[in-house]
Amino acid sequence: MSAVAAARSILTRLHEVMASRLHAQGKLNQVVDIIGEALHSEVCSIYLLREGMLELFATRGLNQSAVHVTRLAVGGGLTGTIAQNIETLNLAEAATHPEFQYRPETGEEKFHSFAGVPIVPRERAIGVLTVQHTDPRRYEEVEIEALQTVAMVLAELIHNAGLVDDEVADGAEFRSEQEVLGGLQLVKGLAIGQAVFHQPRINIEQTVAEDTEAERQRVYMAFDKMREQIEQMSGQAEFGVGGEHEQVLETYKMFAYDEGWSRRINEAIDSGLTAEAAIERVQQRTRMRMREIQDPLLQDRMHDLEDLANRLLRIVSGQLGTAASVGLRGDSILIAKNLGPAELLEYDKRRLKGVVLEEGSLTAHVVIVARAMGVPVIGRVRNARGLIREGDELLLDGDKSQLTVRPAQSVIEAFEARFARNREKQAAYAKLRDVEPFSRDGQRVEVMINAGLRDDMPMLSLTGADGIGLFRTEFQFLVSAALPRRDRQTRLYRDVLEAAGDKPVIFRTVDIGGDKSLPYLRSETSREDENPAMGWRALRLALERAGLLKVQARALLDAAAGRTLNVMFPMVAEPWEFDAAREVFESQLAFLKQRRRKVPEAVHYGVMLEVPALAEVLDLIMPRLSFISIGTNDLTQFLLAADRANPKLAERYDWLSPAILRFLRRVTEATAGENVALGVCGEMGGRRLEAMALLGLGIRRLSITPAAVGPIKNLVRQLDLVEIGAAMAGWLANPPADIRATMLQWATERGIDVD
Ligand code: PEP
Ligand code: MG
């Protein structure tokens, strides 16, 4: 008999037992009979975990008096070894195995051959299914396969009948051991909360199929849908970040079209499983095989296959929502492979305390959004989703880039003490709210904040910042299901201006594309471009997409009626782009005036300097500009040809490299004495050492993330700007081997707080 037919005949009979009205023990007794008979095995036994021990729950062939009497430790004897290692044993002579333990009360001495498989509902064994025989023979592969399939169905029966303690079934029993995982610091800060998976695990509710053909159709359709999704993935936010995506995508494609994989799932369906159970069954088998192979490269592949299998499971079970759609229940730390900025914004800010990503990089937009939300993030936590279980207690230390999983009580206490100290520090910074940032030598530095949502506005008065140096208007586009209409845009801009009062707000026109792809504009902002950061994004897209910039111009002009409007254009590379964008605003303005509508008192235009080419033509464009804001996030990636979102390039993407600093100096020199305000609005300005470098280069306006305002004001007050200017000139003329270390030492010697 084939493995499929063997499993199928057992499953059909098991289905009847499961549907019967027998009590749980009665069902288990029947189950061991059915399996024993089908496999022509004298003995068939089921051991289940109770109070931390594997207890014999049902047997055919061993002494019945041993039932609920024989108890084995996890890790002890053959059965305990199977449970602990989640492995299958198949032995012609059981007694030859080093872990063999003889239990006289069972009367098993006459049986020689032994095979056992773990019962694993969710990564952890809750029991073991064994067969034994007097003949010293190894069980055939088909029989082992059948046993494994049956063990999966048993997991459902055991769960439904509540035969093992709930915490055992959930794996909570094993959640005592603490683990510390390392990662890459993306957003500083501390957080305590429970692990919530952005894409929750799927619960398989039914394992045995009612109608095999229907299940097959479900899997076929799910495969089609999954392949379709993969084809589209290049444009998705989830894949829009990280230069590794091409490689991952290739692997995904390979698996998605792998005939072996779909054939095995098909065979599992033939054996009588539902579509969900079949996918999981094949996955379990792969996991078991992989556990034996310690090759890190293959394990990475396994990770991708897990991801894909989960995707297939989500499609087939219709459980498509993310944790955001269900809602966070308490203080939560989100676990994800990667996220798009829009996906992050869907979460309840009050409950989202931290984020752990398996990928991620410092200037990816999701990280910028998290920073603005004040949510600490660590990235590059390898296999986070494999090592953390949903509901695990987590301590996220964004300062030390560490994640403690299932912390011991003493560790929680120490962490809470640090938390309290951090809060004290924050409170000290808050005291600087009304203190103007003058340097020691009496120079005033403008400290502004970056914002993008209505919810960010209270930060202006909370931090005492001088204004909003960068309002990322595309955030409204990112959180909307469809292109925001003009009236909604006007309302937002008006609310923002009202909330800002007398303080200036610089609105940047939409910068979509790159890693800010919009689902409803996907066809236009997708990765059809090989290199989307340099692709059709920001002003390039806004100028060409009929109506986009025009609508925004009208909304901004209406919203700023009677006030000053500051407009900034992103990704300007050449003067004509600025002129074209300004012309859109000017013609809208003329139209409004013609209609005798109320217009802004003044409109000031500026550019982001983030495409290096613009620096070469600054003299040509400067007379028409009121301000320039250097976007160091993009500028750095273009100057160093190092993708800002690729974690593998994190070390190369260095704001303190002499090339970047010299370039910035060139810009400060070119604008010195001109009637144009120069500032920096990239993430660089919010980091103390980097901000010190910028101040040393002559920058006097920083627009930064709100959480950095206190620390940066404090820095300004500690610095003598003439002194740092001279030091900077020296370092740039003759760059030390490690400029970061040199600067750190310089600051430390003077007692300046930069760390
Ligand atoms: C920048 O590039 O530095 C910048 C501030 O813009 P964004 O991060 O939105 O691209
Ligand atoms: Mg930019």
Tab-separated table of N, CA and C in Angstrom, residues 486-553:
chain	number	residue	atom	x	y	z
A	486	ARG	N	-8.963	66.854	-2.869
A	486	ARG	CA	-8.439	68.184	-2.557
A	486	ARG	C	-8.986	68.729	-1.241
A	487	ASP	N	-10.280	68.530	-0.994
A	487	ASP	CA	-10.840	69.095	0.237
A	487	ASP	C	-10.195	68.474	1.480
A	488	ARG	N	-9.867	67.186	1.399
A	488	ARG	CA	-9.214	66.549	2.553
A	488	ARG	C	-7.798	67.088	2.730
A	489	GLN	N	-7.125	67.308	1.630
A	489	GLN	CA	-5.774	67.880	1.716
A	489	GLN	C	-5.844	69.276	2.334
A	490	THR	N	-6.790	70.091	1.835
A	490	THR	CA	-6.911	71.464	2.349
A	490	THR	C	-7.152	71.440	3.853
A	491	ARG	N	-8.042	70.561	4.268
A	491	ARG	CA	-8.381	70.494	5.694
A	491	ARG	C	-7.136	70.171	6.528
A	492	LEU	N	-6.372	69.204	6.071
A	492	LEU	CA	-5.173	68.832	6.831
A	492	LEU	C	-4.210	70.021	6.923
A	493	TYR	N	-3.933	70.650	5.779
A	493	TYR	CA	-2.949	71.739	5.771
A	493	TYR	C	-3.425	72.905	6.649
A	494	ARG	N	-4.737	73.153	6.604
A	494	ARG	CA	-5.264	74.254	7.409
A	494	ARG	C	-5.101	73.917	8.895
A	495	ASP	N	-5.448	72.680	9.252
A	495	ASP	CA	-5.309	72.268	10.661
A	495	ASP	C	-3.860	72.402	11.119
A	496	VAL	N	-2.958	72.022	10.240
A	496	VAL	CA	-1.534	72.068	10.593
A	496	VAL	C	-1.104	73.517	10.826
A	497	LEU	N	-1.510	74.402	9.922
A	497	LEU	CA	-1.122	75.813	10.064
A	497	LEU	C	-1.737	76.416	11.315
A	498	GLU	N	-2.970	76.027	11.574
A	498	GLU	CA	-3.604	76.560	12.776
A	498	GLU	C	-2.895	76.082	14.032
A	499	ALA	N	-2.564	74.794	14.039
A	499	ALA	CA	-1.884	74.244	15.215
A	499	ALA	C	-0.505	74.883	15.387
A	500	ALA	N	0.117	75.273	14.282
A	500	ALA	CA	1.472	75.839	14.373
A	500	ALA	C	1.443	77.296	14.840
A	501	GLY	N	0.318	77.955	14.699
A	501	GLY	CA	0.206	79.349	15.161
A	501	GLY	C	1.196	80.242	14.431
A	502	ASP	N	2.077	80.908	15.223
A	502	ASP	CA	3.029	81.842	14.610
A	502	ASP	C	4.252	81.144	14.049
A	503	LYS	N	4.409	79.896	14.386
A	503	LYS	CA	5.642	79.216	13.967
A	503	LYS	C	5.554	78.794	12.500
A	504	PRO	N	6.673	78.867	11.789
A	504	PRO	CA	6.620	78.522	10.357
A	504	PRO	C	6.462	77.023	10.113
A	505	VAL	N	5.819	76.700	8.995
A	505	VAL	CA	5.703	75.304	8.561
A	505	VAL	C	6.186	75.243	7.118
A	506	ILE	N	7.097	74.332	6.848
A	506	ILE	CA	7.532	74.157	5.461
A	506	ILE	C	6.878	72.884	4.923
A	507	PHE	N	5.977	73.076	3.984
A	507	PHE	CA	5.291	71.922	3.397
A	507	PHE	C	6.116	71.406	2.227
A	508	ARG	N	6.433	70.154	2.268
A	508	ARG	CA	7.095	69.559	1.111
A	508	ARG	C	6.024	68.907	0.249
A	509	THR	N	6.050	69.167	-1.026
A	509	THR	CA	5.062	68.531	-1.909
A	509	THR	C	5.352	67.030	-1.966
A	510	VAL	N	4.342	66.266	-2.392
A	510	VAL	CA	4.421	64.804	-2.265
A	510	VAL	C	5.717	64.185	-2.786
A	511	ASP	N	6.240	63.312	-1.965
A	511	ASP	CA	7.415	62.527	-2.373
A	511	ASP	C	7.006	61.062	-2.292
A	512	ILE	N	6.320	60.599	-3.317
A	512	ILE	CA	5.963	59.179	-3.335
A	512	ILE	C	6.804	58.455	-4.368
A	513	GLY	N	6.749	57.119	-4.275
A	513	GLY	CA	7.657	56.319	-5.089
A	513	GLY	C	8.795	55.876	-4.196
A	514	GLY	N	9.756	55.162	-4.733
A	514	GLY	CA	10.842	54.635	-3.904
A	514	GLY	C	10.262	53.682	-2.875
A	515	ASP	N	10.648	53.837	-1.597
A	515	ASP	CA	10.078	52.927	-0.606
A	515	ASP	C	8.760	53.443	-0.054
A	516	LYS	N	8.215	54.492	-0.665
A	516	LYS	CA	6.888	54.957	-0.258
A	516	LYS	C	5.897	54.673	-1.383
A	517	SER	N	5.697	53.401	-1.669
A	517	SER	CA	4.801	53.089	-2.772
A	517	SER	C	3.369	53.081	-2.253
A	518	LEU	N	2.454	53.498	-3.091
A	518	LEU	CA	1.056	53.572	-2.694
A	518	LEU	C	0.294	52.460	-3.391
A	519	PRO	N	-0.515	51.711	-2.635
A	519	PRO	CA	-1.237	50.606	-3.269
A	519	PRO	C	-2.097	51.088	-4.434
A	520	TYR	N	-2.704	52.262	-4.276
A	520	TYR	CA	-3.620	52.711	-5.320
A	520	TYR	C	-2.899	53.402	-6.483
A	521	LEU	N	-1.599	53.575	-6.342
A	521	LEU	CA	-0.828	54.134	-7.462
A	521	LEU	C	0.247	53.149	-7.871
A	522	ARG	N	0.016	51.883	-7.489
A	522	ARG	CA	1.112	50.921	-7.632
A	522	ARG	C	1.640	50.848	-9.057
A	523	SER	N	0.716	50.856	-10.010
A	523	SER	CA	1.193	50.680	-11.380
A	523	SER	C	2.189	51.780	-11.730
A	524	GLU	N	1.983	52.961	-11.095
A	524	GLU	CA	2.885	54.055	-11.455
A	524	GLU	C	4.134	54.135	-10.579
A	525	THR	N	3.991	53.635	-9.346
A	525	THR	CA	5.124	53.815	-8.431
A	525	THR	C	5.822	52.493	-8.160
A	526	SER	N	5.584	51.508	-8.987
A	526	SER	CA	6.120	50.191	-8.673
A	526	SER	C	7.582	50.080	-9.096
A	527	ARG	N	8.102	48.927	-8.764
A	527	ARG	CA	9.501	48.689	-9.104
A	527	ARG	C	9.661	48.217	-10.537
A	528	GLU	N	8.912	48.831	-11.423
A	528	GLU	CA	9.241	48.559	-12.816
A	528	GLU	C	10.642	49.116	-13.033
A	529	ASP	N	10.920	50.189	-12.277
A	529	ASP	CA	12.267	50.744	-12.306
A	529	ASP	C	13.178	49.757	-11.612
A	530	GLU	N	14.329	49.550	-12.205
A	530	GLU	CA	15.324	48.690	-11.568
A	530	GLU	C	15.761	49.306	-10.255
A	531	ASN	N	15.750	50.630	-10.214
A	531	ASN	CA	16.331	51.339	-9.089
A	531	ASN	C	15.402	52.467	-8.652
A	532	PRO	N	14.394	52.119	-7.877
A	532	PRO	CA	13.303	53.067	-7.641
A	532	PRO	C	13.703	54.343	-6.897
A	533	ALA	N	14.739	54.280	-6.038
A	533	ALA	CA	15.136	55.503	-5.335
A	533	ALA	C	15.585	56.554	-6.347
A	534	MET	N	16.117	56.082	-7.465
A	534	MET	CA	16.539	56.989	-8.528
A	534	MET	C	15.521	56.981	-9.656
A	535	GLY	N	14.342	56.492	-9.336
A	535	GLY	CA	13.373	56.295	-10.408
A	535	GLY	C	12.370	57.424	-10.518
A	536	TRP	N	11.191	57.007	-10.898
A	536	TRP	CA	10.142	57.980	-11.159
A	536	TRP	C	9.428	58.261	-9.847
A	537	ARG	N	9.950	59.198	-9.081
A	537	ARG	CA	9.390	59.472	-7.765
A	537	ARG	C	9.371	60.990	-7.528
A	538	ALA	N	8.770	61.340	-6.391
A	538	ALA	CA	8.773	62.725	-5.917
A	538	ALA	C	8.315	63.708	-6.996
A	539	LEU	N	9.100	64.774	-7.182
A	539	LEU	CA	8.669	65.828	-8.103
A	539	LEU	C	8.542	65.315	-9.539
A	540	ARG	N	9.375	64.351	-9.878
A	540	ARG	CA	9.340	63.809	-11.247
A	540	ARG	C	7.945	63.273	-11.554
A	541	LEU	N	7.431	62.531	-10.582
A	541	LEU	CA	6.108	61.929	-10.744
A	541	LEU	C	5.030	63.010	-10.646
A	542	ALA	N	5.191	63.900	-9.644
A	542	ALA	CA	4.165	64.920	-9.403
A	542	ALA	C	4.000	65.846	-10.604
A	543	LEU	N	5.110	66.146	-11.276
A	543	LEU	CA	5.022	67.044	-12.424
A	543	LEU	C	4.331	66.385	-13.607
A	544	GLU	N	4.545	65.096	-13.722
A	544	GLU	CA	4.032	64.415	-14.913
A	544	GLU	C	2.650	63.831	-14.738
A	545	ARG	N	2.296	63.544	-13.495
A	545	ARG	CA	0.983	62.935	-13.310
A	545	ARG	C	-0.052	64.054	-13.255
A	546	ALA	N	-0.787	64.165	-14.334
A	546	ALA	CA	-1.691	65.294	-14.493
A	546	ALA	C	-2.546	65.456	-13.246
A	547	GLY	N	-2.541	66.639	-12.730
A	547	GLY	CA	-3.463	66.913	-11.620
A	547	GLY	C	-2.868	66.756	-10.238
A	548	LEU	N	-1.882	65.907	-10.066
A	548	LEU	CA	-1.398	65.633	-8.708
A	548	LEU	C	-0.840	66.891	-8.035
A	549	LEU	N	0.102	67.534	-8.701
A	549	LEU	CA	0.720	68.720	-8.104
A	549	LEU	C	-0.245	69.904	-8.116
A	550	LYS	N	-1.043	69.954	-9.170
A	550	LYS	CA	-1.998	71.049	-9.307
A	550	LYS	C	-2.995	71.027	-8.141
A	551	VAL	N	-3.492	69.839	-7.871
A	551	VAL	CA	-4.464	69.696	-6.778
A	551	VAL	C	-3.802	70.069	-5.456
A	552	GLN	N	-2.587	69.618	-5.281
A	552	GLN	CA	-1.912	69.907	-4.023
A	552	GLN	C	-1.627	71.412	-3.886
A	553	ALA	N	-1.233	72.028	-4.988
A	553	ALA	CA	-0.957	73.465	-4.959
A	553	ALA	C	-2.209	74.222	-4.539
